[in-house]
Short mmCIF file of C-alpha atoms in Angstrom, two decimals:
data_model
loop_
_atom_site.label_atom_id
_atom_site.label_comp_id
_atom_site.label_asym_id
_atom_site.label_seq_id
_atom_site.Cartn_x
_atom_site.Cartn_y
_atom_site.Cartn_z
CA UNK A 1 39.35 -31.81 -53.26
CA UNK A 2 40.33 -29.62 -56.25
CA UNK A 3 40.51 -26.67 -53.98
CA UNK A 4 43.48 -28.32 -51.29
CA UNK A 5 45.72 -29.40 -54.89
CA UNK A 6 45.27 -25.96 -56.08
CA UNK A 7 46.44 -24.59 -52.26
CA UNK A 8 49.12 -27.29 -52.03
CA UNK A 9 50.16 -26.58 -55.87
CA UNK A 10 50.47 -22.80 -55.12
CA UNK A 11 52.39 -23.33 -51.48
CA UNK A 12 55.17 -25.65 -53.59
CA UNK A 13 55.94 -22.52 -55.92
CA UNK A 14 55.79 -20.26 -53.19
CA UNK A 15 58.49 -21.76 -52.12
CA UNK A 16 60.46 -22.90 -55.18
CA UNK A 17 62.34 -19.67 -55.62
CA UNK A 18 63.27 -19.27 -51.56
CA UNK A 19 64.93 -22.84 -52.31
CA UNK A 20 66.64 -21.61 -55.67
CA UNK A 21 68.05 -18.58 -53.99
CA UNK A 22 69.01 -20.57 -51.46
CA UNK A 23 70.74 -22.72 -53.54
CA UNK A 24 72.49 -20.15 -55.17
CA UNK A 25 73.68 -18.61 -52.15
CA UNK A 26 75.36 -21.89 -51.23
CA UNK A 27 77.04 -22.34 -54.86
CA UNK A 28 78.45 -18.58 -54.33
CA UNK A 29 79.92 -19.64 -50.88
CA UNK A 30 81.90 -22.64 -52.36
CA UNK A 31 83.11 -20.66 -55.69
CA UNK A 32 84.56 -17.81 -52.88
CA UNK A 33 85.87 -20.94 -51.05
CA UNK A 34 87.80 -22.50 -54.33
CA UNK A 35 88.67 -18.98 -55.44
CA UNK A 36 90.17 -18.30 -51.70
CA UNK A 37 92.47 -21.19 -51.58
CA UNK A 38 93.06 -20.37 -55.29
CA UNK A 39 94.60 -16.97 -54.45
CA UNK A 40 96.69 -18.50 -51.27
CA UNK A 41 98.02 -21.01 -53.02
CA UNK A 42 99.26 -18.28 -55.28
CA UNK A 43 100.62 -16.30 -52.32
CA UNK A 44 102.15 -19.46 -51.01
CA UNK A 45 103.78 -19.57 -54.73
CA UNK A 46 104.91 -16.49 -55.13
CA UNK A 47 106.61 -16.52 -51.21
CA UNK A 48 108.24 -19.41 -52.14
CA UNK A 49 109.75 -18.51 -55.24
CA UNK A 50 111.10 -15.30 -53.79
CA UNK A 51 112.71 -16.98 -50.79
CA UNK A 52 114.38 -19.38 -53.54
CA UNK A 53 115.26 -16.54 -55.58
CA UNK A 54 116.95 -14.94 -52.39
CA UNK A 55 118.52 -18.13 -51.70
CA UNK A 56 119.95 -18.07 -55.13
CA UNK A 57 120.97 -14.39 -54.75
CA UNK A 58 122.20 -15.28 -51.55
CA UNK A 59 124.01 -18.18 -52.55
CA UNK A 60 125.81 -16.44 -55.46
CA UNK A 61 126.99 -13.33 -53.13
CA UNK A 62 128.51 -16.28 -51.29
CA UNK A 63 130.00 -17.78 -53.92
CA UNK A 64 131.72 -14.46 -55.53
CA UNK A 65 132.94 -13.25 -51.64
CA UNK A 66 134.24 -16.47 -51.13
CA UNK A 67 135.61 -17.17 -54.32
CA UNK A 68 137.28 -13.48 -53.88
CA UNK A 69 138.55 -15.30 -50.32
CA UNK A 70 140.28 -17.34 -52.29
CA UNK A 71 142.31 -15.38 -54.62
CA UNK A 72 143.07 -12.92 -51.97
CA UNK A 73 144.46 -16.28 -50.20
CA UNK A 74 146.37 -16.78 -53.22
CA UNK A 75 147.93 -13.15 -53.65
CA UNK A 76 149.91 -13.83 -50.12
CA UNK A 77 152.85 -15.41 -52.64
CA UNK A 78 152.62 -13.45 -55.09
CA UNK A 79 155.71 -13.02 -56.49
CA UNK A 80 156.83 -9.57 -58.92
CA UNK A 81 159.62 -10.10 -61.31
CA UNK A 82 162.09 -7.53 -62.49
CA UNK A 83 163.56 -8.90 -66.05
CA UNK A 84 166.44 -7.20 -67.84
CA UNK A 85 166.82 -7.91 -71.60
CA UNK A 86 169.24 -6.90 -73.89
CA UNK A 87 169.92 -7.30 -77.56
CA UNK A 88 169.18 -10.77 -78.76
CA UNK A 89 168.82 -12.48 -75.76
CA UNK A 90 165.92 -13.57 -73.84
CA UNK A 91 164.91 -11.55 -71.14
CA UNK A 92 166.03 -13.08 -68.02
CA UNK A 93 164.85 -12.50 -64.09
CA UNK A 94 167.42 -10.22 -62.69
CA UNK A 95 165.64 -9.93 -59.25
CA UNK A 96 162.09 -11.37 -57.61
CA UNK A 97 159.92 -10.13 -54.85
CA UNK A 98 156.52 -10.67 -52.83
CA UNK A 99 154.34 -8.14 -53.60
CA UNK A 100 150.71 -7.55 -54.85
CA UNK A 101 148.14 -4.23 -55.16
CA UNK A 102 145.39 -3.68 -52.68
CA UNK A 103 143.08 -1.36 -53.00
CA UNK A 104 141.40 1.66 -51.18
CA UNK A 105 138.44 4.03 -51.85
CA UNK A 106 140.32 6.47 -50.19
CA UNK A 107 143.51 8.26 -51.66
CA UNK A 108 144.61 9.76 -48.78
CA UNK A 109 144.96 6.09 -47.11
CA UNK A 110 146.29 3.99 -49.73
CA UNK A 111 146.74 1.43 -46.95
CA UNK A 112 143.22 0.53 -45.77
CA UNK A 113 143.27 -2.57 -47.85
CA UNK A 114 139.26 -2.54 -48.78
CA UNK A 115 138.37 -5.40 -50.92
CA UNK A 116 134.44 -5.00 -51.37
CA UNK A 117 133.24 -2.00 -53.04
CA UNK A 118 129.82 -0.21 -54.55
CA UNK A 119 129.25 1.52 -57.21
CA UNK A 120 129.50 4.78 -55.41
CA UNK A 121 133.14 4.18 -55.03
CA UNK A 122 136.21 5.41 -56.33
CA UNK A 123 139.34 3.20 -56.55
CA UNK A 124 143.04 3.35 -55.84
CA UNK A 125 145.51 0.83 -55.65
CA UNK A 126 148.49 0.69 -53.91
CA UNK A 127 151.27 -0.97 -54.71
CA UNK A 128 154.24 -1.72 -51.91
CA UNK A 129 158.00 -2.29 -52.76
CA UNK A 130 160.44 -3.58 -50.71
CA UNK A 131 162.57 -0.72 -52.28
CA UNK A 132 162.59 2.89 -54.21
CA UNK A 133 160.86 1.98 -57.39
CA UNK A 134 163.72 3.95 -59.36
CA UNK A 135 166.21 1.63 -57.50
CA UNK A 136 164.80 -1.17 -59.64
CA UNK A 137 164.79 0.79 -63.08
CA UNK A 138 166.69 3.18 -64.91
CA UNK A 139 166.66 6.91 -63.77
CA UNK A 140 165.05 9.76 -65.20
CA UNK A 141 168.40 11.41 -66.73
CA UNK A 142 169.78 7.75 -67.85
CA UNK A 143 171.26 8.71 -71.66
CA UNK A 144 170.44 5.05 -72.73
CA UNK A 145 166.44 5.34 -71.48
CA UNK A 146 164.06 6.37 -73.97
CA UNK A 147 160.73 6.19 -72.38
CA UNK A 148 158.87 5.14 -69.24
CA UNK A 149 155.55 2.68 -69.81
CA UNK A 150 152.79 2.18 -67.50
CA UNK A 151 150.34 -0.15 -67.78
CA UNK A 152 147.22 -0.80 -65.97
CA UNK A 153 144.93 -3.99 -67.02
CA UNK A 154 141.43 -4.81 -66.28
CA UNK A 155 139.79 -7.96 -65.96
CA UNK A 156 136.39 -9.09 -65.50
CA UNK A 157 133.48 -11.91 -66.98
CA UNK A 158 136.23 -12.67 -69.52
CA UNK A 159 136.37 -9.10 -70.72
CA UNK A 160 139.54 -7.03 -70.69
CA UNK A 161 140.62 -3.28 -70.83
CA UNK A 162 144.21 -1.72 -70.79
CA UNK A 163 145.42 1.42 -70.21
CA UNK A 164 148.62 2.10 -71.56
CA UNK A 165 150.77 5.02 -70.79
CA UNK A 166 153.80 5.87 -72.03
CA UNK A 167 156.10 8.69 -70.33
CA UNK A 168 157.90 10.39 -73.42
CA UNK A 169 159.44 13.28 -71.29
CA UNK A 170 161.43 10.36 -68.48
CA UNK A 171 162.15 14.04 -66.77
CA UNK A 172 158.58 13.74 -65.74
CA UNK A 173 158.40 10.95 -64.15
CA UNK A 174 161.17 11.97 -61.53
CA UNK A 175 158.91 12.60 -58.65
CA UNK A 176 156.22 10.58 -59.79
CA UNK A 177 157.97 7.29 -59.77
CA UNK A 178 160.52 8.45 -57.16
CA UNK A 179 158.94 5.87 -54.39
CA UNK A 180 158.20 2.46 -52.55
CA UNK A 181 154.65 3.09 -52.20
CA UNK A 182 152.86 4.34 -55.74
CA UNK A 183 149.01 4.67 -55.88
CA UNK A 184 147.84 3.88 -59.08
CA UNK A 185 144.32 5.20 -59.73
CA UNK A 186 142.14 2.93 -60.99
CA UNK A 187 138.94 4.38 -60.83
CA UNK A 188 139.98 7.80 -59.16
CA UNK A 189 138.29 11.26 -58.49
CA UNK A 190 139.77 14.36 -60.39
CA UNK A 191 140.69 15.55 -56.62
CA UNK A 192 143.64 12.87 -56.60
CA UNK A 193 145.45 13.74 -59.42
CA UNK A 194 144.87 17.99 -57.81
CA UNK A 195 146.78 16.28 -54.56
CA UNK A 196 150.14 15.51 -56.31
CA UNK A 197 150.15 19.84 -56.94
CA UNK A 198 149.53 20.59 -52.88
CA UNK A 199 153.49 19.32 -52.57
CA UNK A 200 154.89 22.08 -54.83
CA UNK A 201 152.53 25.13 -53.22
CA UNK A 202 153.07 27.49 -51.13
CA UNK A 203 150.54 29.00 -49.43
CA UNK A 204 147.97 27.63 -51.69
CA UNK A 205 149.86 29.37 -54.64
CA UNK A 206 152.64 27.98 -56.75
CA UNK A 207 155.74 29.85 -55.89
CA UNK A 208 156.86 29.88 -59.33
CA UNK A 209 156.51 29.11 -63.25
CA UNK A 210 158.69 26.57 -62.57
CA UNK A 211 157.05 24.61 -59.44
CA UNK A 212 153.66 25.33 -61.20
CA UNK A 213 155.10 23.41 -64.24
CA UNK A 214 157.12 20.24 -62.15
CA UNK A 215 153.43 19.59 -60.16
CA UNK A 216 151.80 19.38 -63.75
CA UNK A 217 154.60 17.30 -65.37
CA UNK A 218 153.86 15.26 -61.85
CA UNK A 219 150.39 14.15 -62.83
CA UNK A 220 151.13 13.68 -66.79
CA UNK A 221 153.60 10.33 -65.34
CA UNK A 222 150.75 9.14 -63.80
CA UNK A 223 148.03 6.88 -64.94
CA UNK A 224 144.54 7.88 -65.34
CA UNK A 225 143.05 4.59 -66.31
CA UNK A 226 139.97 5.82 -68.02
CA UNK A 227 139.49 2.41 -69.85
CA UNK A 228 138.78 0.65 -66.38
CA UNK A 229 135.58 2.80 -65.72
CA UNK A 230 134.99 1.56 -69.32
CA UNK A 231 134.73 -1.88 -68.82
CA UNK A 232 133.21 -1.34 -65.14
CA UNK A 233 130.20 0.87 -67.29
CA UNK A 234 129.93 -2.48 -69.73
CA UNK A 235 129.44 -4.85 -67.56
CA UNK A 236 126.06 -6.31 -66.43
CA UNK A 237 124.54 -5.32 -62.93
CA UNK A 238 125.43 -7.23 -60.20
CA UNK A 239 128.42 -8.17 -58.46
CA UNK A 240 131.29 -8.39 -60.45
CA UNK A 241 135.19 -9.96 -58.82
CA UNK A 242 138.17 -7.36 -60.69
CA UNK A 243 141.12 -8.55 -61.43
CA UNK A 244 143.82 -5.36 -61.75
CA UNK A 245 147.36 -6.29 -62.87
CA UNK A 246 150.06 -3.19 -63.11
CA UNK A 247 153.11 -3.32 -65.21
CA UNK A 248 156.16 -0.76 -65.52
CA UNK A 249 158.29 -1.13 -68.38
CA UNK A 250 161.98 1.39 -69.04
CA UNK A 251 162.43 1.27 -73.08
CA UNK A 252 166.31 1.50 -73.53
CA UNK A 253 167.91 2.14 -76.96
CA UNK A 254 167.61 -0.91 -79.30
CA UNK A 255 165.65 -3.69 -78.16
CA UNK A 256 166.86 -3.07 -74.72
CA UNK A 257 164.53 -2.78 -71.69
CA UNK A 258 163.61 -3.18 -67.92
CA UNK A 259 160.41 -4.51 -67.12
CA UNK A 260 158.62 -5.18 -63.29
CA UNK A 261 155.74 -7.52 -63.57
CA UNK A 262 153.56 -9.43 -61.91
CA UNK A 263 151.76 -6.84 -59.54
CA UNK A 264 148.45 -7.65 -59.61
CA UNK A 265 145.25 -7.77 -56.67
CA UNK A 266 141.34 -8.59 -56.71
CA UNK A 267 138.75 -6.49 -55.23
CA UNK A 268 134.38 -7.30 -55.46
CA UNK A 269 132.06 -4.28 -56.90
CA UNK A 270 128.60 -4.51 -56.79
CA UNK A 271 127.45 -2.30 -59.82
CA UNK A 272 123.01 -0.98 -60.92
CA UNK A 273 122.01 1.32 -63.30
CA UNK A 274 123.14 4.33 -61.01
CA UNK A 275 126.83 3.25 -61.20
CA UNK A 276 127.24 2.32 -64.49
CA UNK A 277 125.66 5.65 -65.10
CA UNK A 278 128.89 7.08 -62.72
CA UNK A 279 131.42 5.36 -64.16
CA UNK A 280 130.74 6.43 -68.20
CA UNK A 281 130.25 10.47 -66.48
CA UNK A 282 133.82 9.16 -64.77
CA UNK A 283 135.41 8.09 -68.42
CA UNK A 284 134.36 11.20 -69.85
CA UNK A 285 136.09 13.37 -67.24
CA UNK A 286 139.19 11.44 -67.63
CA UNK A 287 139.33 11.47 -71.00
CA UNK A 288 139.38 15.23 -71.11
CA UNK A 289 141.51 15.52 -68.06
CA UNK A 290 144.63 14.46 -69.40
CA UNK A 291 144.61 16.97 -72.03
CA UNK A 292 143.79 20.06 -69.34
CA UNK A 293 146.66 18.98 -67.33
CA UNK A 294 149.04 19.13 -70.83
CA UNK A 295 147.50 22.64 -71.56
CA UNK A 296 148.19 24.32 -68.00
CA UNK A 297 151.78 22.24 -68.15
CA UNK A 298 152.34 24.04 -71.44
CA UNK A 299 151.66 27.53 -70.04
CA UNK A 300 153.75 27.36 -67.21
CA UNK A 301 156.21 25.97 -69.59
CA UNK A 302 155.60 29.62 -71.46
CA UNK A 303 156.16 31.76 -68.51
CA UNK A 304 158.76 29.97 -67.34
CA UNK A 305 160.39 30.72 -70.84
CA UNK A 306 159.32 34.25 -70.46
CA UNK A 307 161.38 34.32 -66.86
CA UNK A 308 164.47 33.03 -67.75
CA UNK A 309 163.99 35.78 -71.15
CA UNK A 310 163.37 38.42 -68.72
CA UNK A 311 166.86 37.61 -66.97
CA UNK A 312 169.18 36.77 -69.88
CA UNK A 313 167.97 40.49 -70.83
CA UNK A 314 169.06 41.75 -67.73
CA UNK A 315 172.99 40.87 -68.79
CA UNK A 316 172.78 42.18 -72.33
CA UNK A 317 174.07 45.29 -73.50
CA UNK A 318 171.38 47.37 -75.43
CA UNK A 319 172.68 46.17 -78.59
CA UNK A 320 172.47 42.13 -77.80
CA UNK A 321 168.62 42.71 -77.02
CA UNK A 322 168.17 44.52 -80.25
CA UNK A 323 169.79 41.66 -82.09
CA UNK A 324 167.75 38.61 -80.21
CA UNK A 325 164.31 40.65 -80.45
CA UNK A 326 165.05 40.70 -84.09
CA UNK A 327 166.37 37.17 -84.12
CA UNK A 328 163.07 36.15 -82.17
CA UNK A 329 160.91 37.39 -84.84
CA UNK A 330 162.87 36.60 -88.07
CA UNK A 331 162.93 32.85 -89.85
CA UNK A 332 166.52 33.84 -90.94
CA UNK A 333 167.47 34.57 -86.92
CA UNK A 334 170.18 36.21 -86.22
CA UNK A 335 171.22 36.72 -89.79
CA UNK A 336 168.65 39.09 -89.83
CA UNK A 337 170.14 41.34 -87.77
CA UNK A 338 173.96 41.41 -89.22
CA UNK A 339 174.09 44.73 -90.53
CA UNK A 340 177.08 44.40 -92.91
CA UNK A 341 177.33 43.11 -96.47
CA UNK A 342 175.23 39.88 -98.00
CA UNK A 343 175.15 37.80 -100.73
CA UNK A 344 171.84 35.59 -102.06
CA UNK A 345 173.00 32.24 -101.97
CA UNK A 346 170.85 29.18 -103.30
CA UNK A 347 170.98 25.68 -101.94
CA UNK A 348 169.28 23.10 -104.33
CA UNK A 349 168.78 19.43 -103.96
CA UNK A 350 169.57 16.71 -106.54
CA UNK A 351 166.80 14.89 -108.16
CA UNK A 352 167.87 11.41 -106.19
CA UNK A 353 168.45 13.00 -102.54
CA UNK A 354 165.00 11.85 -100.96
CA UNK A 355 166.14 13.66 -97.52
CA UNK A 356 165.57 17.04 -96.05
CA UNK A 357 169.09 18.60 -95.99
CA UNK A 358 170.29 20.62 -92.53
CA UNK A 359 172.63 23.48 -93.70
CA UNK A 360 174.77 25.47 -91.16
CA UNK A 361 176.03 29.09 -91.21
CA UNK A 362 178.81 30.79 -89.49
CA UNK A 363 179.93 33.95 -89.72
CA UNK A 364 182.87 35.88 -87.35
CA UNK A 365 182.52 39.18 -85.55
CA UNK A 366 182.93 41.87 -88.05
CA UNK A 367 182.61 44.54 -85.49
CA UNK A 368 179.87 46.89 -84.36
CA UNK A 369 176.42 45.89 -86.31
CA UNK A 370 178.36 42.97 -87.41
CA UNK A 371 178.55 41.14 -84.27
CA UNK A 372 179.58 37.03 -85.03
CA UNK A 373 176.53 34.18 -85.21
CA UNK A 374 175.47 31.37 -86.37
CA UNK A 375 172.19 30.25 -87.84
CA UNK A 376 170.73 26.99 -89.45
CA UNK A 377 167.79 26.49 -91.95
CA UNK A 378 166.28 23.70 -93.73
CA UNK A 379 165.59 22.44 -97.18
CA UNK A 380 163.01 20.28 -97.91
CA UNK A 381 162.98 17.25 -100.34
CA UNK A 382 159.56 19.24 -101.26
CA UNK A 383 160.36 22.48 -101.93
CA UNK A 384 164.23 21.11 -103.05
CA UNK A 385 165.45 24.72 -103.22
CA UNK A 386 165.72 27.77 -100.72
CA UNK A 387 167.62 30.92 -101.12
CA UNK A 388 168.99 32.95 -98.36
CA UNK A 389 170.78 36.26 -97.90
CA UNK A 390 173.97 35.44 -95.93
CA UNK A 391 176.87 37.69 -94.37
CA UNK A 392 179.85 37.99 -97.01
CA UNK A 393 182.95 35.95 -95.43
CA UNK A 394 180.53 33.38 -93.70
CA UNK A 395 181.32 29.74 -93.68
CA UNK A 396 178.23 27.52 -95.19
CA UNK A 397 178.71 23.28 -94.45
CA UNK A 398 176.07 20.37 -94.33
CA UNK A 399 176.68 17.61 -91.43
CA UNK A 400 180.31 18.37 -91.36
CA UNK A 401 181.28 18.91 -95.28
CA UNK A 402 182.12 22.60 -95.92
CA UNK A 403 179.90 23.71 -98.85
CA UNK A 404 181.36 27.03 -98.96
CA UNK A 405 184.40 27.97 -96.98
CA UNK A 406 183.93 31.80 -97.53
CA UNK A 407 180.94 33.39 -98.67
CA UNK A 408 182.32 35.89 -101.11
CA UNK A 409 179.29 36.61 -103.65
CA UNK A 410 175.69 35.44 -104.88
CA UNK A 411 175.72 31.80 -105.91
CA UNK A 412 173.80 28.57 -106.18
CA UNK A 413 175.02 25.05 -104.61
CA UNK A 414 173.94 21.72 -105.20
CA UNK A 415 173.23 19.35 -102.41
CA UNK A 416 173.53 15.83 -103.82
CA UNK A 417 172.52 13.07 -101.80
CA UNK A 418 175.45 11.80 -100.70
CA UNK A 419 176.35 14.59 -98.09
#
């Protein structure tokens, strides 16, 4: 009897640990179950939150395109004013047109009217008259114009940037503004502003100082609307609508000016880090560009100088060049190179006159080495004196008052403030 418990005792934990592992085999199985359904449940999560957040993306592309849709709609009555004021009065309307910008990434077809960008773009606008734009505003050589002003304006997200540039030289802005179709860069490539030079080559070449420095004064009317790739660079990635409004104003004497407004259009950009990258590389080229254009104007300004030297030299006798290369080089010009009899003469100003004074001197031809000329000099409310050697017999006068009719010895004047 003992001996069958003892077997029986010994078969049960025999098999006690086959029905443990067992056991544990089964627990493993539903803990890679749970875990399973765990993970797809997570999968199942994550896809659905993507194709929501793809919706959303989706849905907000939509939005911006078709809220661009809109304004584009909107932009088919556009209407650009021309308003005239003068003195006190309010301006007033003198003439109204339809009109708005579109836009290209292409300068060399303004007209392709692209209103969805990337950032890999450059952009031009193009603005359309019904007219010559100088039919509308005063011309270049108008006596009563002072300056030209052209203004481009950014908009986006509630931000704003402006680029304002005023033509100070209105002889510049004679080809430039000289038509009914101007592209306005707005985001432009250094090659556009090289295209407005092509016109006055020949050959590749400039022909002359003179064409060389017309192309340059060409692209120093135009706009290079750095502070749009500014605000394009600040903005956050994504798609972004642009609002671009352009403005043209002719300052007369006085309060007096011309003014076109209204012009504006609406384009979509899509911008990432790549672009806004771009577009501060395409603000720093700008920003120097303006001033490279102003140096290579100023040389050709030099040599055409030097050219129309080279010929008025051609036509003087031997002695005329001696007196202008000695004039050239002297402060006291051609007084320098009178040959005959001086006398030190000193100008001084009164202790009220708060003005630099303008003296003029004229002297008759006295013969050989003695040729007649004229020459004019300052005096500075800082300095308030200034002494000069001048031909015996020469007239001396200050805006019109004769201060000495006939330089006949040394002297000194006083300049009060009155003259």
């Amino acid at each position: 009897m003992k001996t069958k418990q003892l077997l029986l005792w010994g078969a049960i934990l025999c098999l006690a640990p086959i029905g443990w592992a067992q056991a544990q085999i089964n627990l493993n199985k539903v803990k890679d179950k749970v875990s399973g359904n765990k993970q797809q449940e997570v999968k199942q999560t994550q896809a659905v939150q993507n194709t929501q957040q793809t919706q959303a993306a989706d849905q907000q592309a939509g939005g911006k395109k078709a809220a661009l849709e809109a304004l584009l709609a909107q932009l088919k009555n556009n209407q650009v004013q021309v308003l005239s004021k003068t003195g006190k009065d309010a301006p007033r309307v003198e003439e109204s047109f339809q009109a708005h910008l579109t836009f290209s990434n292409d300068f060399t077809n303004p007209s392709k009217d692209v209103t969805v960008f990337t950032g890999k773009d450059f952009v031009y606008a193009r603005f359309q008259l019904p007219k010559n734009l100088l039919d509308y505003l005063p011309k270049p050589d108008d006596s009563n114009l002072e300056y030209y002003r052209l203004k481009v304006i950014a908009k986006a997200n509630g931000m704003e940037e402006e680029n304002n540039h005023r033509i100070e030289m209105k002889h510049y802005a004679k080809d430039a503004l000289n038509t009914n179709e101007l592209v306005v860069a707005v985001v432009p490539e250094k090659l556009f502003f090289e295209s407005f030079t092509l016109a006055y080559q020949e050959g590749g070449k400039f022909p002359s100082a003179t064409k060389e420095r017309e192309a340059y004064q060409n692209v120093l009317a135009r706009n290079t609307s750095r502070q749009v790739a500014e605000l394009l660079k600040s903005l956050p990635e994504g798609e972004h609508i642009i609002e671009i409004n352009f403005e043209i104003t002719a300052k007369q004497k006085g309060s007096d000016y011309i003014q076109m407004i209204g012009a504006k259009g609406y384009f979509l950009i899509t911008l990432d880090a790549e672009s806004k990258e771009r577009y501060e590389q395409v603000y720093d080229m700008l920003t120097d560009l303006y001033q490279e254009y102003r140096n290579k104007e100023s040389i050709a300004g030099q040599q055409v100088s030097e050219e129309k030297e080279a010929e008025m030299l051609k036509s003087m006798s031997p002695r005329d060049q001696e007196r202008y290369h000695i004039a050239k080089r002297s402060t006291d010009g051609y007084m320098a190179a009178y040959q005959g009899p001086k006398a030190a003469c000193t100008f001084v100003l009164d202790n009220v006159r708060d003005k630099t004074a303008h003296i003029e001197i004229l002297w008759e031809d006295g013969g050989p080495g003695k040729e007649a000329g004229r020459h004019g000099f300052f005096v500075s409310v800082n300095e308030k004196r200034e002494t000069k050697n001048i031909p015996i017999g020469a007239k001396v006068s200050i805006n019109g008052r004769v201060l000495i009719p006939k330089v006949s010895g040394n002297q000194t004047v006083m300049i009060y403030w009155y003259y």
